[in-house]
Amino acid sequence: MNKTTLYTLKSLYRDDFRVTGYEFGSGKKSVCIVGSSRGNEVQQLYCCSQLIRKFRQLEAEGRIAAGHKILVLPSINPCSMNIQKRFWPTDNTDINRMFPGYCLGETTQRIADGVFREISEYQFGIQFTSFYMPGDFVPHVRLMDEGFSCPETARQFGLPYVVIRRVRPYDTATLNYNWQVWDTQAFSLYTTSTARIDPNSAGQAVLAVMNFLSRQDIIKYTVPGGLRSRVVNDADLISIRTAKSGIFVPMVKAGDTVEAGQPLANILEPYEGDILETLYAPLPMTAFFVHNEPLTYADTAVIKLIES
Amino acid sequence: MIKKVASVGLPVDEVLEIRKNRILPERHGGSGKRISIVTGIHGDELEGQYVCFELQRRLEGHRECLEGIVDIYPAVNPLGIDSITRGIPAFDLDMNRLFPGNIDGSMTEYVAARIIEDLAGSDCVLDIHASNIYLTEIPQIRINELHQDILVPLAEAANVDFIWVHGASTVLESTLAYSLNNIGTPTLVVEMGVGMRITQEYGNQLVDGIFHLMKKLGIWSGEAAPVRKPIISRNPEDVCYLNAGVSGLFVPVAEHGARLGRDALIGRIVDPLCGKVLDEVRAPEDGMLFTIREYPIVVEGSLMGRLLKKEVCGYE
């Protein structure tokens, strides 16, 4: 293992901002794994830490295939993590909306540029990331519908679902999108949680990465019985929306299978406790995303269902 | 006439309402044209608040001269303005990345879609911004090169100092201005002043321009002060960006709007802990300092100013 500082930025009063990378193996740039890019992505950081622990063991045992280099960046934004702020401390910009970056630009453009120079040209790019809405997901892998990341390759993670996302204008400045522009096959991994550690889904994500690398012959690792991922488009998810604002009381959690007509959540009047609305499953499906904040707004997709 | 543009119930005993004031001509007929003044997409940008007030104050004095409709939307992100938040609070979303919205979408997408629906068909929309809390800008209009043929003639009537025609960017396709221009509603993006403050001089200048623009569009038949001739930049090379080379405290020396010679001192980046000057910021070319850093703490890369090259400004 080679621990290196990939990017540094001096601060006036705080410690230097450092992006740290962990290299395993040597040879061609085979896979790069990026953890948290936002200050609240603790689960994403944790997943990388567990992968680093695993790769260290594999390397010591000679189980990283010759000619392959693996690079892991547990966090590209420790500065925000340390003050528990999602975006960049001084100007609230999102590093994951600054790629490929610009070396003469503003601070987060420079960070994106400095990081991207180190993590581009890999064959595969894997990013642990999070959704802008608060909620829990069924662990899955996402890829953009533009570029050349292939759903069949994404199936090698062995997660229950591969979701193909239609590119929106704001996606074009994300790491995932730009990796692909520069010929890296990019995959975003979503685990159950973001701001808290869920060891089970983190374990599932670590195993998924190990599966993938093993099937690509980058590591030697015994893969348990393979799960055949279902490939879906994000448009195929069924959104269960609130009609009312109020207190959100879920009756299912991410991953639960639900019957047609099953109550999924209640929305309560916040002062008097009356049920304003009950949300029901229209079809027998699986709860793919469940809102996890106690309050909700009207017209909000608090639950997303997917074919089981 | 106060009208509701969008309304959404919030979780605890509050309704979010986006409102506008529609000002109609006193007599029937008129040109039937409509100008819409929009501001407050970013909750920390308040320069447009004064413009909305001052425009109405002047209109009231000569309502008989109003020949068309003036719609004023002072706060399209009221939660942001109320909480001194740039984006939409609770979602941490930049509202100007949500357009054209979705009438069947989430609360934020629905509100964005209702705003577009309400503004569509205006003969001209002014979307007034105030830079941000970090930078001060001279009054200027920014135009996507895709729409410059229609928008530059309108912008020239708006009494701004500078018209900046910039390149197309995929990310900017989610803005209010792009979305409206894309459906044929001419929309000008005004940037002036600084976040969280009001610069009355700039506000008054823009209000003069709005009256001139209304006159050009047949919405106003009264007096309108002559407007200044703006500098127009269409070439990305016209503008020099001044980014901090080190982190520190920026202490400006040059005045905002100053015409500087090459190598003139713009400011210093200093270290208050050690009492040392860390770096000097100098003009890379002859030109006009149209943007200057307002918020003094800088991190490496922070924008401290922008310089418009002398040959574009046309001064001696």
Coordinates of C-alpha atoms in Angstrom, one line a residue:
Chain A
M1 CA 0.0 0.0 0.0
N2 CA 1.2 3.4 -0.9
K3 CA -0.4 6.3 0.9
T4 CA 0.0 9.6 -0.9
T5 CA -1.2 13.1 -0.8
L6 CA -2.8 13.8 -4.2
Y7 CA -3.8 17.4 -3.7
T8 CA -3.1 20.1 -1.2
L9 CA -4.6 23.5 -0.6
K10 CA -3.4 25.9 2.0
S11 CA -5.9 27.6 4.3
L12 CA -5.5 30.8 6.3
Y13 CA -6.2 29.4 9.7
R14 CA -7.1 25.8 9.3
D15 CA -4.8 22.9 8.6
D16 CA -4.0 22.2 4.9
F17 CA -6.8 20.7 2.9
R18 CA -5.4 17.3 1.7
V19 CA -6.8 14.7 -0.6
T20 CA -5.3 11.4 0.3
G21 CA -5.0 8.4 -1.9
Y22 CA -4.2 4.8 -1.2
E23 CA -2.6 2.8 -4.0
F24 CA -2.5 -0.9 -4.2
G25 CA -0.7 -3.0 -6.8
S26 CA 1.2 -1.6 -9.7
G27 CA 0.8 -1.4 -13.4
K28 CA -1.9 0.0 -15.6
K29 CA -4.5 2.2 -14.1
S30 CA -7.3 -0.3 -13.6
V31 CA -9.7 1.0 -11.0
C32 CA -10.2 4.2 -9.0
I33 CA -12.6 4.4 -6.1
V34 CA -13.8 7.7 -4.7
G35 CA -15.7 8.1 -1.4
S36 CA -17.2 11.2 0.0
S37 CA -17.3 14.4 -2.0
R38 CA -19.8 16.1 0.3
G39 CA -19.3 16.8 4.0
N40 CA -22.2 14.6 5.1
E41 CA -21.2 11.5 3.1
V42 CA -20.0 9.5 6.1
Q43 CA -21.3 6.1 4.9
Q44 CA -19.3 6.7 1.7
L45 CA -16.2 7.4 3.7
Y46 CA -16.8 4.3 5.8
C47 CA -17.2 2.1 2.8
C48 CA -13.8 3.2 1.4
S49 CA -12.1 2.7 4.8
Q50 CA -13.4 -0.9 4.8
L51 CA -12.2 -1.4 1.2
I52 CA -8.7 -0.1 2.1
R53 CA -8.6 -2.5 5.0
K54 CA -9.5 -5.3 2.6
F55 CA -7.1 -4.3 -0.2
R56 CA -4.3 -4.1 2.3
Q57 CA -4.9 -7.6 3.3
L58 CA -5.2 -8.8 -0.3
E59 CA -2.0 -7.1 -1.2
A60 CA -0.2 -8.6 1.7
E61 CA -1.4 -12.0 0.6
G62 CA -0.4 -11.4 -3.1
R63 CA -4.0 -11.5 -4.3
I64 CA -3.9 -8.3 -6.3
A65 CA -3.3 -9.4 -9.9
A66 CA 0.0 -8.4 -11.5
G67 CA -0.1 -5.4 -13.7
H68 CA -3.1 -3.7 -12.0
K69 CA -3.2 -0.6 -10.0
I70 CA -6.1 0.3 -7.6
L71 CA -6.5 3.8 -6.2
V72 CA -8.8 4.6 -3.4
L73 CA -9.7 8.2 -2.3
P74 CA -11.8 7.9 0.9
S75 CA -12.7 11.6 0.8
I76 CA -12.1 14.4 -1.6
N77 CA -13.7 16.9 0.8
P78 CA -12.4 16.4 4.4
C79 CA -12.6 20.1 5.0
S80 CA -16.5 20.0 4.9
M81 CA -16.7 16.7 6.8
N82 CA -14.8 18.2 9.7
I83 CA -17.4 21.0 10.1
Q84 CA -20.4 18.8 9.2
K85 CA -21.4 20.9 6.2
R86 CA -22.5 19.2 3.0
F87 CA -20.8 21.6 0.6
W88 CA -17.6 23.6 0.4
P89 CA -17.1 25.7 3.6
T90 CA -16.6 29.1 2.2
D91 CA -18.9 29.4 -0.8
N92 CA -21.2 26.4 -0.4
T93 CA -20.3 25.0 -3.9
D94 CA -20.5 21.3 -4.6
I95 CA -17.2 19.7 -5.7
N96 CA -19.3 17.0 -7.4
R97 CA -20.7 19.8 -9.7
M98 CA -17.3 21.1 -10.7
F99 CA -15.7 18.3 -12.8
P100 CA -13.6 18.2 -14.8
G101 CA -12.4 21.3 -13.0
Y102 CA -10.2 24.2 -14.0
C103 CA -6.7 24.8 -12.6
L104 CA -7.0 28.6 -12.9
G105 CA -10.6 28.7 -11.7
E106 CA -12.3 29.1 -8.3
T107 CA -11.4 27.0 -5.3
T108 CA -13.7 24.0 -5.9
Q109 CA -12.9 24.1 -9.6
R110 CA -9.2 23.8 -8.7
I111 CA -9.9 21.0 -6.3
A112 CA -11.9 19.1 -9.0
D113 CA -9.1 19.7 -11.5
G114 CA -6.4 18.6 -9.1
V115 CA -8.3 15.5 -8.1
F116 CA -9.4 14.7 -11.7
R117 CA -5.8 14.8 -13.0
E118 CA -5.0 12.0 -10.5
I119 CA -8.1 9.9 -11.0
S120 CA -8.7 10.1 -14.8
E121 CA -7.4 7.6 -17.3
Y122 CA -8.4 4.6 -15.2
Q123 CA -10.3 1.8 -16.9
F124 CA -13.0 1.8 -14.3
G125 CA -14.2 4.5 -11.9
I126 CA -16.4 3.8 -8.9
Q127 CA -17.9 6.6 -6.8
F128 CA -19.8 6.1 -3.6
T129 CA -22.3 8.9 -3.7
S130 CA -25.6 10.2 -2.3
F131 CA -28.9 11.6 -3.4
Y132 CA -29.9 15.2 -2.9
M133 CA -33.2 14.1 -1.1
P134 CA -32.9 12.6 2.4
G135 CA -33.7 9.0 2.3
D136 CA -32.7 5.4 2.4
F137 CA -32.0 3.3 -0.7
V138 CA -31.8 -0.3 -1.6
P139 CA -28.1 -0.6 -2.5
H140 CA -27.6 -0.3 -6.2
V141 CA -25.3 0.8 -9.0
R142 CA -26.1 3.7 -11.3
L143 CA -24.8 4.6 -14.6
M144 CA -25.6 7.4 -17.1
D145 CA -27.5 6.6 -20.3
E146 CA -24.8 8.6 -22.2
G147 CA -21.2 7.4 -22.5
F148 CA -20.0 3.8 -22.6
S149 CA -20.5 2.4 -19.2
C150 CA -22.3 -0.9 -19.9
P151 CA -25.2 -2.3 -17.9
E152 CA -23.8 -5.8 -18.4
T153 CA -20.5 -4.7 -16.8
A154 CA -22.5 -3.0 -14.0
R155 CA -24.1 -6.4 -13.3
Q156 CA -20.7 -7.7 -12.2
F157 CA -21.2 -5.8 -8.9
G158 CA -23.9 -8.3 -8.1
L159 CA -26.1 -5.8 -6.4
P160 CA -29.9 -6.3 -6.7
Y161 CA -30.4 -3.4 -9.2
V162 CA -28.6 -1.5 -11.9
V163 CA -30.3 1.8 -12.6
I164 CA -29.7 3.7 -15.8
R165 CA -30.1 7.4 -15.3
R166 CA -31.1 9.8 -18.0
V167 CA -28.6 12.6 -18.1
R168 CA -29.9 16.0 -16.9
P169 CA -28.1 19.2 -17.7
Y170 CA -26.7 19.5 -14.2
D171 CA -25.2 16.0 -14.4
T172 CA -22.7 17.1 -16.9
A173 CA -20.4 18.5 -14.2
T174 CA -20.4 15.4 -12.0
L175 CA -17.4 13.1 -11.6
N176 CA -19.4 10.2 -13.0
Y177 CA -20.2 12.0 -16.3
N178 CA -16.7 13.4 -16.8
W179 CA -15.0 10.1 -16.1
Q180 CA -16.9 8.8 -19.1
V181 CA -16.0 11.8 -21.2
W182 CA -12.3 10.8 -20.7
D183 CA -12.9 7.1 -21.4
T184 CA -13.3 5.7 -17.9
Q185 CA -16.3 3.3 -17.4
A186 CA -18.0 5.0 -14.5
F187 CA -20.4 3.6 -11.9
S188 CA -22.0 5.3 -8.9
L189 CA -22.7 3.1 -5.9
Y190 CA -25.6 4.0 -3.6
T191 CA -25.8 2.3 -0.3
T192 CA -28.7 2.6 2.2
S193 CA -27.6 5.6 4.1
T194 CA -25.5 8.8 3.8
A195 CA -25.1 10.8 7.0
R196 CA -25.0 7.8 9.3
I197 CA -23.1 4.5 9.1
D198 CA -25.1 1.5 8.2
P199 CA -22.6 -1.4 8.6
N200 CA -24.8 -4.0 6.8
S201 CA -25.3 -2.0 3.6
A202 CA -21.6 -0.8 3.8
G203 CA -20.6 -4.5 3.9
Q204 CA -22.8 -5.2 1.0
A205 CA -21.2 -2.4 -1.0
V206 CA -17.7 -3.5 -0.1
L207 CA -18.6 -7.0 -1.2
A208 CA -20.0 -5.6 -4.4
V209 CA -16.8 -3.9 -5.3
M210 CA -14.9 -7.1 -4.4
N211 CA -17.2 -9.0 -6.7
F212 CA -16.6 -6.6 -9.5
L213 CA -12.9 -6.5 -9.2
S214 CA -12.8 -10.3 -9.0
R215 CA -14.9 -10.7 -12.1
Q216 CA -12.5 -8.3 -13.9
D217 CA -9.6 -10.4 -12.7
I218 CA -8.1 -7.5 -10.9
I219 CA -8.1 -9.3 -7.5
K220 CA -8.2 -12.9 -6.5
Y221 CA -11.2 -13.2 -4.3
T222 CA -13.8 -16.0 -3.9
V223 CA -17.1 -14.6 -5.1
P224 CA -20.1 -16.0 -3.4
G225 CA -23.1 -17.3 -5.5
G226 CA -23.8 -14.5 -8.0
L227 CA -26.9 -12.4 -7.9
R228 CA -28.3 -11.5 -11.3
S229 CA -28.9 -7.7 -11.1
R230 CA -32.2 -6.4 -12.6
V231 CA -31.5 -3.5 -15.0
V232 CA -34.0 -0.7 -14.8
N233 CA -34.3 2.9 -16.2
D234 CA -34.8 5.6 -13.6
A235 CA -38.1 6.4 -15.4
D236 CA -39.3 2.9 -14.5
L237 CA -39.3 3.7 -10.8
I238 CA -42.8 4.4 -9.5
S239 CA -42.9 7.5 -7.3
I240 CA -45.3 7.6 -4.4
R241 CA -46.0 11.3 -3.8
T242 CA -47.5 13.1 -0.9
A243 CA -50.5 15.3 -1.5
K244 CA -50.1 16.9 2.0
S245 CA -47.3 18.4 4.0
G246 CA -46.9 17.2 7.6
I247 CA -45.2 14.6 9.8
F248 CA -44.0 11.6 7.8
V249 CA -44.5 8.2 9.4
P250 CA -43.2 5.4 7.2
M251 CA -44.6 1.9 7.5
V252 CA -42.0 0.2 5.3
K253 CA -38.2 0.4 5.0
A254 CA -36.0 0.3 1.9
G255 CA -35.8 -3.2 0.6
D256 CA -39.2 -4.4 1.9
T257 CA -41.4 -6.1 -0.6
V258 CA -45.0 -4.7 -0.6
E259 CA -48.4 -6.0 -1.7
A260 CA -50.8 -4.1 -3.9
G261 CA -52.9 -1.9 -1.6
Q262 CA -50.5 -2.1 1.3
P263 CA -50.2 1.1 3.4
L264 CA -46.7 2.5 3.0
A265 CA -46.8 5.7 5.1
N266 CA -49.0 8.1 6.9
I267 CA -48.8 11.9 6.8
L268 CA -50.0 13.4 10.1
E269 CA -51.3 16.8 10.9
P270 CA -48.4 18.2 13.0
Y271 CA -50.5 19.9 15.8
E272 CA -53.4 17.5 16.2
G273 CA -52.0 14.2 15.1
D274 CA -54.8 13.4 12.7
I275 CA -54.0 11.3 9.6
L276 CA -54.1 13.6 6.7
E277 CA -53.2 11.0 4.2
T278 CA -52.2 7.4 3.8
L279 CA -50.0 6.4 0.9
Y280 CA -50.6 3.0 -0.6
A281 CA -48.7 0.7 -2.9
P282 CA -50.4 0.5 -6.3
L283 CA -48.7 -2.8 -7.3
P284 CA -46.8 -5.6 -5.6
M285 CA -43.2 -4.2 -5.7
T286 CA -40.1 -3.4 -3.7
A287 CA -39.5 -0.2 -1.7
F288 CA -36.4 1.1 -3.4
F289 CA -36.2 4.6 -1.7
V290 CA -37.8 5.7 1.5
H291 CA -37.7 9.3 2.8
N292 CA -36.1 9.4 6.2
E293 CA -36.8 12.8 7.6
P294 CA -39.7 13.3 10.1
L295 CA -41.3 16.1 8.2
T296 CA -42.3 16.1 4.5
Y297 CA -43.6 18.6 2.0
A298 CA -46.5 18.1 -0.2
D299 CA -45.9 16.9 -3.8
T300 CA -42.8 15.1 -2.7
A301 CA -41.8 11.6 -3.9
V302 CA -41.2 10.1 -0.4
I303 CA -41.2 6.5 -1.6
K304 CA -40.0 5.0 -4.8
L305 CA -41.0 1.5 -5.8
I306 CA -39.3 -0.8 -8.1
E307 CA -40.2 -4.2 -9.7
S308 CA -39.2 -7.0 -7.4
Chain B
M1 CA -53.2 43.9 -7.9
I2 CA -51.5 41.2 -5.9
K3 CA -51.8 37.8 -7.5
K4 CA -50.8 34.4 -6.4
V5 CA -48.4 32.6 -8.7
A6 CA -47.8 29.4 -6.7
S7 CA -48.9 28.1 -3.3
V8 CA -47.8 25.1 -1.4
G9 CA -48.6 24.0 2.2
L10 CA -45.5 23.6 4.4
P11 CA -45.4 20.9 7.1
V12 CA -46.2 23.0 10.2
D13 CA -48.9 25.7 10.0
E14 CA -47.5 27.8 7.1
V15 CA -48.2 28.2 3.4
L16 CA -45.5 29.1 0.9
E17 CA -46.8 31.6 -1.6
I18 CA -45.1 33.1 -4.5
R19 CA -46.8 36.4 -5.3
K20 CA -46.6 39.1 -7.9
N21 CA -48.0 42.6 -8.3
R22 CA -49.7 43.2 -11.6
I23 CA -49.8 46.9 -12.5
L24 CA -52.3 47.6 -15.3
P25 CA -52.8 50.8 -17.4
E26 CA -55.4 53.2 -16.0
R27 CA -57.4 53.1 -19.3
H28 CA -58.5 50.3 -21.5
G29 CA -56.6 49.6 -24.7
G30 CA -53.0 50.4 -24.7
S31 CA -50.3 48.2 -26.3
G32 CA -51.2 45.0 -24.6
K33 CA -47.5 44.4 -24.1
R34 CA -46.1 43.1 -20.8
I35 CA -42.8 43.4 -19.0
S36 CA -42.0 41.2 -16.0
I37 CA -39.5 42.0 -13.3
V38 CA -38.3 39.0 -11.4
T39 CA -35.9 38.9 -8.5
G40 CA -35.0 36.9 -5.4
I41 CA -34.2 33.5 -7.0
H42 CA -31.1 33.6 -4.8
G43 CA -32.3 34.5 -1.3
D44 CA -29.1 36.4 -0.5
E45 CA -29.3 38.8 -3.4
L46 CA -31.3 41.8 -2.5
E47 CA -30.5 44.5 -5.1
G48 CA -33.6 43.7 -7.0
Q49 CA -35.8 44.4 -3.9
Y50 CA -35.0 48.1 -4.2
V51 CA -35.6 48.1 -8.0
C52 CA -39.1 46.6 -7.5
F53 CA -39.9 49.3 -4.9
E54 CA -38.5 52.2 -6.9
L55 CA -40.1 51.1 -10.2
Q56 CA -43.5 51.1 -8.6
R57 CA -42.9 54.4 -6.8
R58 CA -42.1 56.1 -10.1
L59 CA -44.9 54.3 -11.9
E60 CA -47.5 55.6 -9.4
G61 CA -46.4 59.2 -10.1
H62 CA -47.4 58.9 -13.8
R63 CA -49.8 56.0 -14.1
E64 CA -51.5 57.8 -17.0
C65 CA -48.4 57.0 -19.1
L66 CA -48.6 53.3 -18.6
E67 CA -49.6 51.7 -21.8
G68 CA -49.0 48.0 -21.0
I69 CA -48.7 45.6 -18.1
V70 CA -45.9 45.6 -15.5
D71 CA -45.7 42.4 -13.5
I72 CA -43.4 42.5 -10.5
Y73 CA -42.2 39.3 -8.8
P74 CA -40.0 40.5 -5.9
A75 CA -39.5 37.2 -4.2
V76 CA -39.6 33.9 -6.2
N77 CA -37.6 32.2 -3.3
P78 CA -39.3 33.7 -0.3
L79 CA -38.0 31.0 2.1
G80 CA -34.4 31.9 1.0
I81 CA -34.9 35.6 1.4
D82 CA -36.4 35.2 4.8
S83 CA -33.6 33.0 6.1
I84 CA -30.7 34.7 4.3
T85 CA -30.1 31.6 2.3
R86 CA -28.9 31.6 -1.3
G87 CA -30.7 28.4 -2.3
I88 CA -34.0 26.9 -1.2
P89 CA -33.6 26.1 2.5
A90 CA -34.1 22.5 3.6
F91 CA -33.2 21.2 0.1
D92 CA -29.9 23.0 -0.2
L93 CA -30.8 23.4 -3.9
D94 CA -29.9 26.3 -6.2
M95 CA -33.3 27.4 -7.4
N96 CA -31.7 28.6 -10.6
R97 CA -30.8 25.0 -11.5
L98 CA -34.4 23.8 -11.4
F99 CA -36.0 25.4 -14.4
P100 CA -38.2 24.8 -16.4
G101 CA -39.5 22.7 -13.4
N102 CA -42.2 20.1 -13.6
I103 CA -45.9 20.8 -12.8
D104 CA -46.3 17.2 -11.6
G105 CA -42.9 17.2 -9.8
S106 CA -41.7 17.8 -6.3
M107 CA -42.6 21.0 -4.4
T108 CA -39.6 22.8 -5.8
E109 CA -40.1 21.6 -9.4
Y110 CA -43.8 22.5 -9.2
V111 CA -43.0 26.1 -8.0
A112 CA -40.4 26.5 -10.8
A113 CA -42.9 25.3 -13.4
R114 CA -45.6 27.7 -12.1
I115 CA -43.2 30.6 -12.3
I116 CA -42.3 29.7 -15.9
E117 CA -46.0 29.3 -16.8
D118 CA -46.8 32.7 -15.3
L119 CA -43.9 34.5 -17.0
A120 CA -44.3 32.9 -20.4
G121 CA -45.5 35.3 -23.1
S122 CA -44.0 38.4 -21.5
D123 CA -42.5 40.7 -24.1
C124 CA -39.5 41.1 -21.9
V125 CA -38.4 39.6 -18.6
L126 CA -35.7 41.0 -16.4
D127 CA -34.2 38.5 -13.9
I128 CA -32.3 40.7 -11.5
H129 CA -29.4 39.2 -9.6
A130 CA -26.8 40.7 -7.2
S131 CA -23.7 38.7 -7.8
N132 CA -23.2 37.0 -4.4
I133 CA -21.9 38.0 -1.0
Y134 CA -18.3 37.7 -2.2
L135 CA -18.2 40.0 -5.2
T136 CA -19.4 43.4 -6.3
E137 CA -20.4 43.9 -9.9
I138 CA -21.0 47.0 -12.0
P139 CA -24.6 47.0 -13.5
Q140 CA -24.4 44.5 -16.4
I141 CA -26.5 42.1 -18.4
R142 CA -25.4 38.6 -19.2
I143 CA -26.6 36.9 -22.3
N144 CA -26.2 33.4 -23.6
E145 CA -24.7 33.6 -27.1
L146 CA -27.6 31.4 -28.4
H147 CA -30.1 34.2 -27.8
Q148 CA -27.9 37.3 -28.5
D149 CA -29.7 38.4 -31.7
I150 CA -32.9 39.1 -29.8
L151 CA -31.5 40.0 -26.5
V152 CA -28.6 42.4 -27.2
P153 CA -30.9 45.1 -28.7
L154 CA -33.1 44.9 -25.6
A155 CA -30.1 45.0 -23.2
E156 CA -28.8 48.1 -24.9
A157 CA -31.9 49.9 -23.8
A158 CA -31.6 48.9 -20.2
N159 CA -29.0 51.5 -19.1
V160 CA -26.4 49.1 -17.9
D161 CA -22.6 49.6 -18.2
F162 CA -21.7 46.3 -19.7
I163 CA -23.3 43.5 -21.8
W164 CA -21.5 40.2 -21.5
V165 CA -22.4 37.7 -24.1
H166 CA -21.1 34.4 -22.8
G167 CA -20.7 30.9 -24.3
A168 CA -23.4 28.3 -24.1
S169 CA -23.1 25.8 -21.2
T170 CA -25.1 22.7 -20.6
V171 CA -25.3 23.3 -16.9
L172 CA -26.9 26.7 -17.5
E173 CA -29.8 25.1 -19.4
S174 CA -31.5 24.7 -16.0
T175 CA -31.7 28.5 -15.4
L176 CA -34.8 30.6 -15.5
A177 CA -33.4 32.8 -18.2
Y178 CA -32.4 29.9 -20.5
S179 CA -35.8 28.2 -20.0
L180 CA -37.7 31.3 -20.9
N181 CA -35.6 32.3 -23.8
N182 CA -35.9 28.7 -25.0
I183 CA -39.7 29.1 -25.3
G184 CA -39.5 32.4 -27.0
T185 CA -39.9 34.7 -24.0
P186 CA -37.0 37.2 -24.1
T187 CA -35.2 37.3 -20.8
L188 CA -32.3 39.4 -19.7
V189 CA -30.2 38.5 -16.7
V190 CA -29.1 41.5 -14.7
E191 CA -26.1 41.3 -12.4
M192 CA -25.2 44.3 -10.2
G193 CA -24.0 45.3 -6.8
V194 CA -23.3 42.7 -4.1
G195 CA -25.2 40.1 -2.1
M196 CA -27.1 41.0 1.1
R197 CA -26.9 44.7 0.4
I198 CA -28.7 47.4 -1.6
T199 CA -26.7 49.8 -3.8
Q200 CA -29.3 52.6 -4.5
E201 CA -27.1 54.2 -7.2
Y202 CA -27.2 51.0 -9.2
G203 CA -30.9 50.4 -8.5
N204 CA -31.8 53.9 -9.7
Q205 CA -29.7 53.4 -12.8
L206 CA -31.5 50.2 -13.6
V207 CA -34.9 51.7 -13.0
D208 CA -34.1 54.4 -15.5
G209 CA -33.2 51.7 -17.9
I210 CA -36.4 49.8 -17.3
F211 CA -38.4 52.9 -18.2
H212 CA -36.4 53.3 -21.3
L213 CA -36.9 49.7 -22.2
M214 CA -40.7 50.0 -21.5
K215 CA -40.8 53.0 -23.8
K216 CA -39.0 51.0 -26.5
L217 CA -41.5 48.2 -26.1
G218 CA -44.6 50.5 -26.1
I219 CA -45.4 50.0 -22.5
W220 CA -44.6 53.5 -21.4
S221 CA -45.4 56.8 -23.0
G222 CA -44.0 59.1 -20.4
E223 CA -40.5 60.6 -20.0
A224 CA -37.6 58.2 -19.9
A225 CA -34.0 59.4 -19.2
P226 CA -31.4 58.8 -21.9
V227 CA -29.4 55.6 -21.3
R228 CA -25.7 55.1 -21.3
K229 CA -24.0 53.2 -24.1
P230 CA -22.9 49.8 -22.7
I231 CA -19.6 48.1 -23.5
I232 CA -20.4 44.8 -25.3
S233 CA -18.1 41.8 -24.9
R234 CA -18.6 38.8 -27.1
N235 CA -15.2 37.3 -26.9
P236 CA -14.1 35.2 -23.8
E237 CA -10.6 36.6 -24.2
D238 CA -11.9 40.1 -23.4
V239 CA -12.1 39.3 -19.7
C240 CA -9.2 38.5 -17.3
Y241 CA -10.1 36.6 -14.2
L242 CA -8.1 37.4 -11.0
N243 CA -8.0 34.4 -8.7
A244 CA -6.2 34.2 -5.4
G245 CA -2.9 32.5 -5.6
V246 CA -2.8 32.0 -1.8
S247 CA -5.3 31.9 1.1
G248 CA -5.5 34.9 3.3
L249 CA -7.2 38.3 3.9
F250 CA -7.8 40.3 0.8
V251 CA -7.2 44.1 1.3
P252 CA -8.3 46.0 -1.8
V253 CA -6.4 49.0 -3.0
A254 CA -8.1 49.8 -6.3
E255 CA -11.6 51.2 -6.5
H256 CA -14.4 49.1 -8.1
G257 CA -14.8 50.3 -11.7
A258 CA -11.3 51.8 -11.9
R259 CA -9.4 51.9 -15.2
L260 CA -6.1 50.4 -14.5
G261 CA -2.8 50.2 -16.3
R262 CA -1.0 46.9 -16.7
D263 CA 0.6 45.8 -13.4
A264 CA -1.4 48.3 -11.3
L265 CA -1.9 47.2 -7.7
I266 CA -5.5 45.9 -7.1
G267 CA -5.0 44.7 -3.6
R268 CA -2.9 42.6 -1.2
I269 CA -3.5 39.2 0.3
V270 CA -2.2 39.4 3.9
D271 CA -1.7 37.0 6.8
P272 CA -3.1 38.6 10.0
L273 CA -1.5 36.0 12.2
C274 CA 2.1 36.8 11.1
G275 CA 1.5 40.4 9.9
K276 CA 2.9 39.6 6.5
V277 CA 1.9 40.4 2.9
L278 CA 1.5 37.0 1.2
D279 CA 0.8 38.2 -2.3
E280 CA 0.0 41.2 -4.4
V281 CA -2.8 41.2 -6.8
R282 CA -1.9 43.2 -9.9
A283 CA -3.7 44.0 -13.2
P284 CA -2.5 41.5 -15.9
E285 CA -3.5 44.0 -18.6
D286 CA -4.8 47.5 -19.1
G287 CA -8.4 47.4 -18.3
M288 CA -11.5 48.2 -16.2
L289 CA -12.0 46.4 -12.9
F290 CA -15.7 45.5 -13.3
T291 CA -15.8 42.9 -10.6
I292 CA -14.1 43.2 -7.2
R293 CA -13.9 41.0 -4.2
E294 CA -16.1 42.2 -1.4
Y295 CA -15.8 39.4 1.2
P296 CA -12.2 39.6 2.5
I297 CA -11.3 36.1 3.4
V298 CA -10.0 34.2 0.4
V299 CA -8.9 30.7 -0.2
E300 CA -6.6 29.8 -3.0
G301 CA -8.6 30.1 -6.2
S302 CA -11.2 32.5 -4.8
L303 CA -12.2 35.1 -7.4
M304 CA -11.0 38.5 -6.4
G305 CA -11.9 40.4 -9.5
R306 CA -12.5 40.6 -13.2
L307 CA -10.8 43.0 -15.6
L308 CA -12.3 44.0 -18.9
K309 CA -9.5 44.7 -21.4
K310 CA -9.0 48.3 -22.4
E311 CA -9.4 47.8 -26.1
V312 CA -13.0 46.4 -25.4
C313 CA -13.9 49.3 -23.0
G314 CA -12.9 51.8 -25.6
Y315 CA -11.6 54.5 -23.2
E316 CA -8.4 56.5 -23.7

